[in-house]
Amino acid sequence: MLVGMTTHGYVSATTSVTGRAGWPGYAAAAWGFAFALPSFYWLAGGTAGVATTVAPSLGELLRDRVTWFIVVLGVTGFLKLVGGFLGLALIRRWGRRVDRLLQLAGWGAGVLLVWHGGLFLVQGLLVQSGVVGIAPDLLPVSRWYTYLWGPWFVVGGLSFILAARIHLRRMTDRRGGVAAGAIGGFGALGLSVAMLVAGIG
């Protein structure tokens, strides 16, 4: 549905993608909301799964209710919810400025998730094949990262990337959308690589 002409001479619209074309946005939204559930479960006091599927050390922090870790858990849960709403937002066309921000966020989230999921997969496969050695008590956790978290991150990232691509095709300012998406994608990748080199995360 068109909502009129702006002072810059372009049409601002809030039409949604219909039919099969909208499925990546819904998939990204479902991914984000589903991924938020464990965070809020652990935030509410549950402990199941955190030590066996994520890291034993984090399980200890959760059981001891360490303040900084609880705060981080709440923030990450909130960010996952934001990711879910981002997926829904990418289904619609909002106008030049908002669409550019959505392109930046969509490509940034997608590239970051695919990158981290790929790292989990590669490292996990190297561990599972015996090329890289780790402490025996961490092998079960490594399997979770190899066969669950790695693929989960990759699938989520691809959903955001596909949703952003479909959203871009419907933008009136595609050049601006491409620039914003490039900034988001390469910026997220560059920041992640820099943190990896620095030993952070």
Backbone as ProteinMPNN parsed JSONL, in Angstrom:
{"seq_chain_A": "MLVGMTTHGYVSATTSVTGRAGWPGYAAAAWGFAFALPSFYWLAGGTAGVATTVAPSLGELLRDRVTWFIVVLGVTGFLKLVGGFLGLALIRRWGRRVDRLLQLAGWGAGVLLVWHGGLFLVQGLLVQSGVVGIAPDLLPVSRWYTYLWGPWFVVGGLSFILAARIHLRRMTDRRGGVAAGAIGGFGALGLSVAMLVAGIG", "coords_chain_A": {"N_chain_A": [[0.843, -1.189, 0.0], [0.72, 2.138, -0.961], [1.901, 5.105, 0.582], [2.313, 7.706, -0.125], [4.073, 10.589, -1.598], [7.369, 11.649, -0.787], [9.348, 14.47, 0.368], [11.668, 14.143, -0.997], [11.026, 13.065, -3.347], [10.514, 10.343, -3.752], [8.615, 7.353, -3.531], [7.147, 6.367, -0.543], [6.561, 3.359, 0.99], [4.733, 0.773, 2.685], [4.396, -1.868, 2.004], [4.0, -5.394, 2.116], [5.896, -8.407, 1.513], [4.401, -10.871, -0.385], [3.099, -14.243, -0.591], [5.273, -16.962, -1.582], [7.661, -15.569, -1.66], [8.121, -14.241, 0.692], [9.063, -15.998, 2.581], [11.825, -16.24, 3.545], [12.122, -14.059, 5.318], [10.201, -14.629, 7.303], [11.295, -17.033, 8.159], [13.753, -16.15, 9.209], [12.772, -14.582, 11.285], [11.452, -16.511, 12.871], [13.682, -18.04, 13.524], [15.174, -16.207, 15.095], [13.382, -15.694, 17.281], [13.049, -18.289, 18.293], [15.674, -18.86, 19.027], [15.975, -17.136, 21.115], [14.592, -18.252, 23.201], [16.042, -20.262, 24.848], [17.84, -18.51, 26.149], [16.207, -16.843, 27.753], [15.009, -18.772, 29.272], [17.207, -19.765, 30.751], [17.83, -17.376, 31.973], [15.665, -17.089, 33.657], [16.218, -18.895, 35.585], [16.497, -21.574, 34.957], [18.629, -24.379, 34.259], [19.153, -26.46, 32.589], [20.873, -27.965, 29.949], [22.776, -25.907, 29.432], [25.401, -26.388, 30.403], [26.059, -28.783, 29.131], [25.62, -28.455, 26.405], [26.627, -25.973, 25.662], [28.847, -24.795, 27.327], [30.769, -26.081, 30.007], [31.878, -24.296, 31.898], [30.246, -22.054, 31.679], [27.924, -23.103, 32.642], [28.513, -23.304, 35.353], [28.735, -20.597, 36.03], [26.111, -19.845, 35.623], [24.695, -21.417, 37.481], [25.731, -20.335, 39.822], [24.685, -17.859, 39.638], [26.071, -15.53, 38.762], [26.537, -12.107, 38.626], [27.413, -10.45, 36.388], [27.321, -12.273, 34.322], [24.638, -12.949, 34.208], [23.589, -10.511, 33.414], [24.754, -10.288, 30.851], [23.521, -12.486, 29.678], [20.861, -11.646, 29.662], [21.05, -9.45, 27.915], [21.903, -10.687, 25.526], [19.699, -12.316, 25.049], [17.761, -10.361, 24.566], [18.83, -9.205, 22.227], [18.536, -11.323, 20.478], [15.764, -11.4, 20.267], [15.427, -8.943, 18.985], [16.604, -9.635, 16.581], [14.645, -11.402, 15.638], [12.486, -9.626, 15.2], [13.704, -8.08, 13.274], [13.792, -9.851, 11.114], [11.037, -9.96, 10.522], [10.636, -7.274, 9.847], [12.062, -7.077, 7.483], [10.378, -8.138, 5.653], [8.743, -6.209, 4.787], [8.453, -3.073, 2.973], [9.633, 0.078, 3.776], [10.452, 2.691, 3.244], [13.019, 5.009, 2.17], [15.161, 5.667, 4.123], [14.724, 3.973, 6.371], [14.697, 1.499, 5.085], [17.336, 1.353, 4.197], [18.687, 1.119, 6.648], [17.67, -1.333, 7.437], [18.783, -2.972, 5.484], [21.504, -2.724, 6.126], [21.498, -3.844, 8.736], [20.379, -6.387, 8.222], [22.168, -7.661, 6.392], [24.471, -7.459, 7.938], [23.835, -9.025, 10.229], [23.334, -11.487, 8.952], [25.798, -12.174, 7.632], [27.513, -12.256, 9.837], [26.438, -14.365, 11.354], [26.649, -16.576, 9.583], [29.419, -16.651, 9.297], [30.314, -17.192, 11.961], [28.957, -19.606, 12.417], [30.159, -21.172, 10.438], [32.787, -21.219, 11.411], [32.385, -22.687, 13.778], [31.618, -25.135, 12.659], [33.873, -25.894, 11.063], [35.968, -25.983, 12.973], [34.846, -27.857, 14.711], [34.614, -30.153, 13.092], [37.293, -30.649, 12.588], [38.125, -31.315, 15.143], [36.51, -33.568, 15.656], [37.494, -35.304, 13.756], [39.992, -35.799, 14.689], [42.147, -34.231, 13.994], [42.603, -31.871, 15.36], [43.269, -31.56, 18.744], [41.494, -31.712, 21.862], [40.574, -31.299, 25.339], [39.45, -34.327, 26.794], [37.004, -34.216, 28.254], [35.666, -32.195, 27.028], [34.828, -33.042, 24.598], [32.101, -33.994, 24.221], [30.712, -31.51, 24.263], [31.881, -30.296, 22.077], [30.785, -31.81, 20.022], [28.142, -30.939, 20.035], [28.493, -28.295, 19.14], [29.43, -28.848, 16.619], [27.408, -30.319, 15.288], [25.0, -29.129, 15.934], [24.988, -26.274, 16.878], [26.725, -25.013, 14.986], [25.543, -25.624, 12.324], [23.037, -24.479, 12.943], [23.574, -21.72, 13.309], [24.508, -21.114, 10.721], [22.237, -21.653, 9.122], [20.449, -19.745, 10.18], [21.849, -17.384, 9.507], [21.863, -17.512, 6.679], [19.145, -17.282, 6.234], [18.637, -14.609, 7.017], [20.246, -13.292, 5.116], [19.039, -14.038, 2.675], [16.495, -12.936, 3.096], [17.194, -10.232, 3.222], [18.137, -9.833, 0.623], [15.817, -10.211, -0.946], [14.296, -8.134, 0.066], [15.898, -5.997, -0.795], [15.54, -6.081, -3.569], [13.055, -4.99, -3.806], [13.304, -2.383, -3.13], [13.19, 1.157, -3.799], [15.436, 2.706, -3.87], [17.892, 1.218, -4.776], [20.662, 1.376, -5.121], [21.546, 2.765, -2.853], [20.713, 0.876, -1.004], [22.346, -1.327, -1.615], [24.848, -0.278, -0.943], [24.506, 0.17, 1.814], [24.041, -2.455, 2.679], [26.513, -3.621, 2.021], [28.222, -2.247, 3.735], [27.209, -3.119, 6.183], [27.568, -5.962, 6.013], [30.391, -6.364, 5.393], [31.429, -4.851, 7.447], [30.561, -6.214, 9.774], [31.877, -8.653, 9.385], [34.582, -7.818, 9.352], [34.86, -6.745, 11.947], [34.393, -9.043, 13.471], [36.524, -10.721, 12.665], [38.678, -9.17, 13.53], [38.256, -9.243, 16.314], [38.602, -11.959, 16.702], [41.294, -12.333, 16.021], [42.396, -10.813, 18.031], [41.841, -12.377, 20.143], [39.438, -12.233, 21.42], [36.439, -13.558, 22.18]], "CA_chain_A": [[0.0, 0.0, 0.0], [1.516, 3.353, -1.03], [1.494, 6.103, 1.555], [2.501, 9.056, -0.632], [5.379, 11.052, -2.048], [8.123, 12.401, 0.205], [9.968, 15.692, -0.15], [12.797, 13.766, -1.846], [10.509, 12.625, -4.625], [10.364, 8.916, -3.91], [7.408, 6.851, -2.904], [7.339, 5.601, 0.676], [5.537, 2.329, 1.037], [4.86, -0.241, 3.711], [3.822, -3.093, 1.475], [4.715, -6.592, 2.548], [6.12, -9.431, 0.506], [3.344, -11.864, -0.298], [3.381, -15.537, -1.189], [6.489, -17.669, -1.215], [8.821, -14.677, -1.6], [8.333, -13.735, 2.048], [9.435, -17.03, 3.546], [13.085, -16.047, 4.281], [11.906, -13.146, 6.432], [9.524, -15.374, 8.362], [12.25, -18.007, 8.681], [14.692, -15.41, 10.055], [12.049, -14.19, 12.494], [11.269, -17.713, 13.686], [15.003, -18.391, 14.038], [15.525, -15.291, 16.178], [12.524, -15.906, 18.444], [13.365, -19.604, 18.855], [16.998, -18.791, 19.639], [15.861, -16.356, 22.347], [13.949, -19.037, 24.255], [16.977, -20.772, 25.855], [18.422, -17.412, 26.932], [15.254, -16.405, 28.773], [14.839, -19.91, 30.18], [18.332, -19.723, 31.67], [17.722, -16.14, 32.751], [14.625, -17.296, 34.66], [16.697, -19.796, 36.613], [16.732, -22.92, 34.462], [20.044, -24.695, 34.009], [19.26, -27.609, 31.689], [21.462, -27.788, 28.631], [23.832, -24.912, 29.265], [26.724, -26.969, 30.64], [26.324, -29.903, 28.229], [25.558, -28.068, 24.988], [27.322, -24.698, 25.422], [30.168, -24.871, 27.969], [30.67, -26.366, 31.447], [32.192, -23.102, 32.69], [29.066, -21.19, 31.687], [26.971, -23.741, 33.536], [28.87, -22.92, 36.713], [28.358, -19.191, 36.203], [24.658, -19.769, 35.701], [24.264, -21.983, 38.77], [26.123, -19.397, 40.878], [23.98, -16.599, 39.37], [27.072, -14.457, 38.719], [25.794, -10.94, 38.152], [27.78, -9.996, 35.046], [26.883, -13.267, 33.347], [23.177, -12.811, 34.106], [23.356, -9.311, 32.601], [25.095, -10.653, 29.472], [22.479, -13.402, 29.22], [19.685, -10.836, 29.352], [21.321, -8.649, 26.724], [21.902, -11.551, 24.353], [18.311, -12.699, 24.801], [17.101, -9.205, 23.949], [19.336, -9.069, 20.86], [17.925, -12.379, 19.672], [14.41, -10.925, 19.974], [15.586, -7.909, 17.961], [16.817, -10.363, 15.334], [13.357, -11.891, 15.188], [11.725, -8.5, 14.651], [14.391, -7.687, 12.046], [13.297, -10.73, 10.065], [9.695, -9.51, 10.151], [10.74, -5.961, 9.204], [12.588, -7.248, 6.134], [9.297, -8.563, 4.781], [8.033, -5.018, 4.332], [9.209, -1.933, 2.458], [9.258, 1.139, 4.694], [10.927, 4.006, 2.831], [14.455, 5.005, 1.88], [16.077, 5.639, 5.265], [14.523, 2.755, 7.154], [15.118, 0.363, 4.265], [18.803, 1.287, 4.228], [19.068, 0.575, 7.951], [17.336, -2.752, 7.426], [19.794, -3.635, 4.676], [22.727, -2.77, 6.924], [21.323, -4.798, 9.829], [20.123, -7.716, 7.691], [23.418, -8.234, 5.889], [25.4, -7.585, 9.062], [23.454, -10.204, 11.016], [23.493, -12.689, 8.146], [27.221, -12.497, 7.439], [28.09, -12.605, 11.138], [25.969, -15.689, 11.751], [27.249, -17.573, 8.702], [30.84, -16.704, 9.639], [30.508, -17.908, 13.221], [28.534, -20.982, 12.219], [31.207, -21.832, 9.671], [33.913, -21.483, 12.317], [32.004, -23.804, 14.647], [31.626, -26.363, 11.86], [35.24, -26.264, 10.686], [36.695, -26.383, 14.171], [34.261, -29.084, 15.226], [34.974, -31.28, 12.225], [38.708, -30.936, 12.825], [38.206, -32.013, 16.43], [35.879, -34.884, 15.53], [38.341, -36.16, 12.92], [41.245, -36.027, 15.381], [43.207, -33.337, 13.525], [42.831, -30.944, 16.469], [42.973, -32.22, 20.011], [40.97, -30.933, 22.984], [40.421, -32.108, 26.548], [38.406, -35.35, 26.594], [35.712, -33.853, 28.836], [35.018, -31.197, 26.174], [34.403, -33.669, 23.343], [30.645, -33.957, 24.04], [30.312, -30.144, 23.928], [32.329, -30.064, 20.708], [29.809, -32.431, 19.107], [26.988, -30.033, 19.944], [28.871, -27.172, 18.28], [29.614, -29.345, 15.253], [26.201, -30.844, 14.651], [23.816, -28.309, 16.239], [25.162, -24.817, 16.858], [27.286, -24.583, 13.711], [24.487, -25.571, 11.317], [21.978, -23.559, 13.374], [24.015, -20.362, 12.984], [24.567, -20.972, 9.263], [20.859, -21.576, 8.625], [19.935, -18.435, 10.557], [22.514, -16.358, 8.71], [21.375, -17.58, 5.303], [17.776, -16.75, 6.234], [18.728, -13.151, 7.026], [20.809, -12.84, 3.84], [18.006, -14.183, 1.653], [15.455, -11.938, 3.371], [17.731, -8.922, 2.847], [18.198, -9.777, -0.847], [14.458, -9.999, -1.453], [13.949, -6.766, 0.462], [16.648, -5.083, -1.658], [14.946, -6.064, -4.898], [11.813, -4.22, -3.772], [13.605, -1.006, -2.752], [13.294, 2.141, -4.872], [16.821, 3.188, -3.841], [18.7, 0.001, -4.69], [22.08, 1.711, -4.966], [21.754, 3.025, -1.432], [20.551, -0.374, -0.289], [23.555, -2.132, -1.829], [25.921, 0.329, -0.146], [24.238, -0.087, 3.229], [24.259, -3.874, 2.913], [27.952, -3.886, 1.978], [28.785, -1.732, 4.983], [26.804, -4.028, 7.251], [28.184, -7.272, 5.875], [31.848, -6.309, 5.549], [31.72, -4.316, 8.778], [30.389, -7.289, 10.748], [32.947, -9.626, 9.176], [35.835, -7.22, 9.782], [34.873, -6.663, 13.406], [34.519, -10.396, 14.014], [37.888, -11.193, 12.422], [39.56, -8.415, 14.425], [38.097, -9.781, 17.662], [39.181, -13.306, 16.708], [42.746, -12.163, 16.036], [42.745, -10.271, 19.335], [41.553, -13.384, 21.162], [38.193, -11.883, 22.118], [35.303, -14.305, 21.636]], "C_chain_A": [[0.877, 1.237, 0.0], [0.988, 4.368, -0.035], [1.822, 7.507, 1.099], [3.911, 9.368, -1.039], [6.05, 11.838, -0.937], [8.698, 13.65, -0.44], [11.147, 15.385, -1.047], [12.325, 13.166, -3.162], [10.426, 11.13, -4.815], [9.129, 8.461, -3.14], [7.765, 6.045, -1.669], [6.214, 4.591, 0.776], [5.797, 1.376, 2.179], [4.153, -1.5, 3.239], [4.664, -4.281, 1.906], [4.888, -7.546, 1.381], [5.048, -10.499, 0.682], [3.792, -13.176, -0.931], [4.697, -16.122, -0.714], [7.689, -16.754, -1.046], [9.11, -14.199, -0.185], [8.874, -14.75, 3.027], [10.788, -16.81, 4.222], [12.937, -15.095, 5.472], [11.219, -13.824, 7.603], [10.461, -16.405, 8.984], [13.26, -17.337, 9.608], [14.035, -15.001, 11.368], [11.873, -15.387, 13.428], [12.59, -18.149, 14.307], [15.363, -17.519, 15.243], [14.707, -15.531, 17.435], [12.817, -17.257, 19.104], [14.699, -19.587, 19.585], [16.961, -18.02, 20.958], [15.327, -17.198, 23.501], [14.937, -19.607, 25.277], [17.565, -19.668, 26.734], [17.488, -16.992, 28.054], [14.922, -17.542, 29.753], [15.962, -19.921, 31.212], [18.287, -18.484, 32.543], [16.711, -16.301, 33.889], [15.04, -18.287, 35.746], [16.911, -21.221, 36.181], [18.201, -23.144, 34.158], [20.224, -25.824, 32.995], [19.889, -27.214, 30.358], [22.651, -26.864, 28.535], [25.222, -25.524, 29.426], [27.067, -28.036, 29.613], [26.353, -29.496, 26.763], [26.306, -26.785, 24.668], [28.731, -24.729, 25.994], [29.992, -25.163, 29.451], [30.925, -25.132, 32.305], [31.006, -22.152, 32.773], [27.972, -21.777, 32.574], [27.24, -23.382, 34.983], [28.477, -21.472, 36.996], [26.851, -19.047, 36.367], [24.147, -20.295, 37.03], [24.586, -21.044, 39.921], [25.441, -18.039, 40.727], [24.934, -15.404, 39.432], [26.455, -13.261, 37.987], [26.122, -10.559, 36.718], [27.306, -10.968, 33.976], [25.367, -13.198, 33.15], [22.831, -11.597, 33.24], [23.632, -9.618, 31.13], [24.023, -11.563, 28.883], [21.212, -12.639, 28.843], [19.864, -10.019, 28.092], [21.287, -9.513, 25.469], [20.497, -12.035, 24.021], [17.542, -11.587, 24.119], [17.535, -9.038, 22.494], [18.753, -10.138, 19.94], [16.479, -12.013, 19.32], [14.447, -9.847, 18.894], [15.808, -8.561, 16.6], [15.518, -10.907, 14.766], [12.518, -10.791, 14.558], [12.372, -7.965, 13.372], [13.921, -8.539, 10.878], [11.916, -10.311, 9.588], [9.746, -8.174, 9.413], [11.214, -6.082, 7.763], [11.526, -7.741, 5.15], [8.593, -7.365, 4.144], [9.0, -3.983, 3.757], [8.713, -0.692, 3.187], [9.566, 2.539, 4.177], [12.436, 4.031, 2.836], [15.333, 4.835, 3.115], [15.948, 4.353, 6.072], [14.985, 1.538, 6.375], [16.636, 0.229, 4.235], [19.293, 0.699, 5.54], [18.781, -0.923, 8.025], [18.331, -3.544, 6.592], [21.095, -3.785, 5.46], [22.623, -3.84, 8.006], [21.145, -6.219, 9.311], [21.377, -8.395, 7.193], [24.439, -8.404, 7.011], [25.11, -8.826, 9.889], [23.71, -11.481, 10.232], [24.937, -13.119, 7.99], [27.854, -12.942, 8.755], [27.698, -14.022, 11.56], [26.587, -16.789, 10.885], [28.728, -17.754, 9.039], [31.066, -17.519, 10.916], [30.068, -19.364, 13.108], [29.561, -21.782, 11.445], [32.415, -22.151, 10.522], [33.613, -22.656, 13.239], [32.102, -25.131, 13.893], [33.048, -26.83, 11.542], [36.023, -26.748, 11.896], [36.167, -27.709, 14.712], [34.631, -30.297, 14.402], [36.441, -31.655, 12.382], [38.9, -31.689, 14.126], [37.666, -33.43, 16.3], [36.734, -35.849, 14.705], [39.704, -36.426, 13.55], [42.39, -35.147, 14.931], [43.598, -32.343, 14.614], [42.421, -31.643, 17.756], [42.431, -31.251, 21.052], [40.852, -31.859, 24.18], [39.265, -33.099, 26.361], [37.043, -34.96, 27.135], [34.967, -32.807, 28.006], [34.527, -31.787, 24.856], [32.884, -33.677, 23.164], [30.142, -32.565, 23.652], [30.698, -29.824, 22.489], [31.361, -30.661, 19.696], [28.577, -31.551, 18.947], [27.29, -28.849, 19.028], [29.001, -27.611, 16.822], [28.29, -29.644, 14.577], [24.924, -30.061, 14.979], [24.09, -26.835, 16.044], [25.758, -24.311, 15.553], [26.242, -24.517, 12.619], [23.377, -24.593, 11.668], [22.341, -22.118, 13.026], [24.028, -20.134, 11.473], [23.168, -20.823, 8.682], [20.24, -20.225, 8.954], [20.541, -17.332, 9.714], [22.028, -16.343, 7.278], [19.95, -17.05, 5.203], [17.787, -15.233, 6.202], [19.252, -12.619, 5.69], [19.766, -12.934, 2.733], [16.889, -13.161, 1.841], [15.924, -10.55, 2.955], [17.804, -8.777, 1.33], [16.826, -9.527, -1.451], [13.991, -8.587, -1.135], [14.633, -5.749, -0.444], [16.005, -4.967, -3.035], [13.68, -5.212, -4.951], [12.036, -2.759, -3.388], [13.615, -0.097, -3.98], [14.722, 2.665, -4.981], [17.755, 1.986, -3.705], [20.177, 0.303, -4.499], [22.405, 1.992, -3.504], [21.627, 1.764, -0.604], [21.769, -1.267, -0.417], [24.699, -1.588, -0.976], [25.739, 0.037, 1.335], [24.479, -1.554, 3.564], [25.73, -4.238, 2.925], [28.633, -3.415, 3.26], [28.457, -2.673, 6.135], [27.525, -5.355, 7.192], [29.682, -7.259, 6.111], [32.239, -5.761, 6.916], [31.62, -5.393, 9.845], [31.514, -8.31, 10.626], [34.285, -9.084, 9.671], [35.956, -7.139, 11.29], [35.071, -8.031, 14.027], [35.932, -10.936, 13.832], [38.868, -10.48, 13.351], [39.481, -8.94, 15.847], [38.708, -11.175, 17.773], [40.696, -13.233, 16.799], [43.199, -11.675, 17.406], [42.47, -11.25, 20.462], [40.32, -13.082, 21.972], [37.052, -12.638, 21.464], [35.721, -15.403, 20.695]], "O_chain_A": [[1.715, 1.38, 0.89], [-0.221, 4.481, 0.17], [1.629, 8.445, 1.873], [4.827, 8.564, -0.868], [5.397, 12.602, -0.226], [8.554, 13.863, -1.644], [11.598, 16.259, -1.788], [13.145, 12.797, -4.003], [10.28, 10.675, -5.949], [8.675, 9.128, -2.21], [8.595, 5.139, -1.737], [5.041, 4.945, 0.656], [6.939, 1.188, 2.597], [3.402, -2.121, 3.99], [5.883, -4.183, 2.042], [4.142, -7.508, 0.402], [4.822, -10.974, 1.795], [4.746, -13.21, -1.708], [5.175, -15.833, 0.383], [8.645, -17.116, -0.359], [10.233, -13.791, 0.109], [9.123, -14.418, 4.185], [10.918, -17.162, 5.394], [13.558, -15.303, 6.514], [11.601, -13.626, 8.756], [10.429, -16.626, 10.194], [13.591, -17.877, 10.664], [14.655, -15.063, 12.429], [12.116, -15.285, 14.63], [12.632, -18.573, 15.462], [15.8, -18.023, 16.278], [15.258, -15.57, 18.535], [12.832, -17.36, 20.331], [14.849, -20.216, 20.633], [17.815, -18.224, 21.82], [15.587, -16.885, 24.663], [14.705, -19.457, 26.476], [17.765, -19.87, 27.931], [17.928, -16.804, 29.188], [14.595, -17.296, 30.914], [15.709, -20.068, 32.407], [18.661, -18.529, 33.715], [16.881, -15.718, 34.96], [14.307, -18.497, 36.713], [17.452, -22.018, 36.947], [18.929, -22.205, 33.837], [21.351, -26.107, 32.587], [19.476, -26.242, 29.727], [23.471, -27.021, 27.63], [26.127, -25.204, 28.656], [28.234, -28.191, 29.252], [27.041, -30.127, 25.96], [26.595, -26.528, 23.5], [29.706, -24.695, 25.244], [29.142, -24.549, 30.096], [30.265, -24.94, 33.326], [30.78, -21.52, 33.805], [27.192, -21.044, 33.182], [26.306, -23.177, 35.759], [27.954, -21.159, 38.065], [26.376, -18.228, 37.154], [23.267, -19.69, 37.642], [23.824, -20.952, 40.883], [25.595, -17.167, 41.582], [24.639, -14.396, 40.074], [25.926, -13.391, 36.883], [25.215, -10.363, 35.909], [26.938, -10.566, 32.873], [24.879, -13.373, 32.033], [21.901, -11.644, 32.435], [22.841, -9.253, 30.26], [23.661, -11.422, 27.715], [20.569, -12.942, 27.837], [18.94, -9.902, 27.286], [20.705, -9.117, 24.459], [20.14, -12.153, 22.849], [16.761, -11.835, 23.201], [16.707, -8.762, 21.626], [18.508, -9.883, 18.761], [16.022, -12.283, 18.209], [13.606, -9.834, 17.995], [15.274, -8.103, 15.59], [15.307, -10.879, 13.553], [11.91, -10.993, 13.508], [11.68, -7.457, 12.49], [13.679, -8.028, 9.785], [11.648, -10.305, 8.387], [8.993, -7.96, 8.464], [10.82, -5.286, 6.911], [11.761, -7.755, 3.942], [7.939, -7.487, 3.108], [10.202, -4.018, 4.022], [7.511, -0.43, 3.217], [8.965, 3.5, 4.658], [13.071, 3.168, 3.442], [16.173, 3.935, 3.145], [16.948, 3.723, 6.413], [15.6, 0.636, 6.943], [17.163, -0.884, 4.246], [20.208, -0.124, 5.551], [19.556, -1.684, 8.605], [18.687, -4.666, 6.952], [21.711, -4.85, 5.455], [23.537, -4.646, 8.18], [21.693, -7.16, 9.886], [21.638, -9.554, 7.516], [25.186, -9.382, 7.032], [26.019, -9.59, 10.214], [24.241, -12.449, 10.775], [25.27, -14.287, 8.19], [28.637, -13.892, 8.785], [28.527, -14.782, 12.061], [27.004, -17.824, 11.406], [29.231, -18.877, 9.064], [31.902, -18.422, 10.947], [30.728, -20.257, 13.64], [29.809, -22.945, 11.76], [33.011, -23.22, 10.387], [34.467, -23.515, 13.463], [32.605, -26.122, 14.423], [33.387, -28.0, 11.725], [36.666, -27.797, 11.851], [36.94, -28.575, 15.121], [34.929, -31.357, 14.952], [36.798, -32.831, 12.318], [39.733, -32.592, 14.214], [38.286, -34.383, 16.773], [36.704, -37.06, 14.925], [40.493, -37.197, 13.004], [43.505, -35.293, 15.431], [44.773, -32.012, 14.773], [41.35, -32.245, 17.836], [42.862, -30.099, 21.117], [41.011, -33.072, 24.047], [38.218, -32.735, 25.826], [36.023, -35.324, 26.55], [33.785, -32.553, 28.238], [33.874, -31.093, 24.077], [32.406, -33.397, 22.065], [29.25, -32.441, 22.813], [29.947, -29.167, 21.767], [31.141, -30.084, 18.631], [28.033, -31.431, 17.849], [26.443, -28.445, 18.232], [28.716, -26.84, 15.906], [28.074, -29.266, 13.425], [23.881, -30.3, 14.37], [23.51, -26.202, 15.161], [25.334, -23.268, 15.056], [26.055, -23.455, 12.026], [22.83, -23.94, 10.78], [21.507, -21.376, 12.507], [23.607, -19.079, 11.0], [22.937, -19.957, 7.838], [19.58, -19.622, 8.108], [19.83, -16.439, 9.253], [21.801, -15.273, 6.713], [19.585, -16.436, 4.2], [17.03, -14.626, 5.444], [18.757, -11.61, 5.187], [19.625, -12.006, 1.937], [16.393, -12.589, 0.87], [15.148, -9.773, 2.398], [17.553, -7.691, 0.807], [16.689, -8.719, -2.37], [13.367, -7.926, -1.966], [14.024, -4.749, -0.823], [15.934, -3.876, -3.6], [13.279, -4.763, -6.024], [11.085, -1.981, -3.325], [14.0, -0.521, -5.07], [15.168, 3.028, -6.07], [18.338, 1.764, -2.644], [20.874, -0.427, -3.795], [23.414, 1.518, -2.981], [22.341, 1.59, 0.383], [22.186, -1.896, 0.555], [25.435, -2.358, -0.358], [26.696, -0.304, 2.03], [25.053, -1.869, 4.606], [26.163, -5.06, 3.732], [29.505, -4.095, 3.8], [29.316, -2.984, 6.96], [28.039, -5.83, 8.205], [30.199, -8.032, 6.918], [33.259, -6.157, 7.48], [32.48, -5.486, 10.721], [32.046, -8.779, 11.633], [35.038, -9.798, 10.333], [37.013, -7.425, 11.854], [35.821, -8.179, 14.992], [36.482, -11.545, 14.749], [39.779, -11.104, 13.896], [40.503, -9.072, 16.521], [39.265, -11.533, 18.811], [41.315, -13.977, 17.559], [44.259, -12.071, 17.89], [42.822, -10.989, 21.612], [40.152, -13.598, 23.077], [36.729, -12.381, 20.304], [34.871, -16.115, 20.16]]}, "name": "protein", "num_of_chains": 1, "seq": "MLVGMTTHGYVSATTSVTGRAGWPGYAAAAWGFAFALPSFYWLAGGTAGVATTVAPSLGELLRDRVTWFIVVLGVTGFLKLVGGFLGLALIRRWGRRVDRLLQLAGWGAGVLLVWHGGLFLVQGLLVQSGVVGIAPDLLPVSRWYTYLWGPWFVVGGLSFILAARIHLRRMTDRRGGVAAGAIGGFGALGLSVAMLVAGIG"}
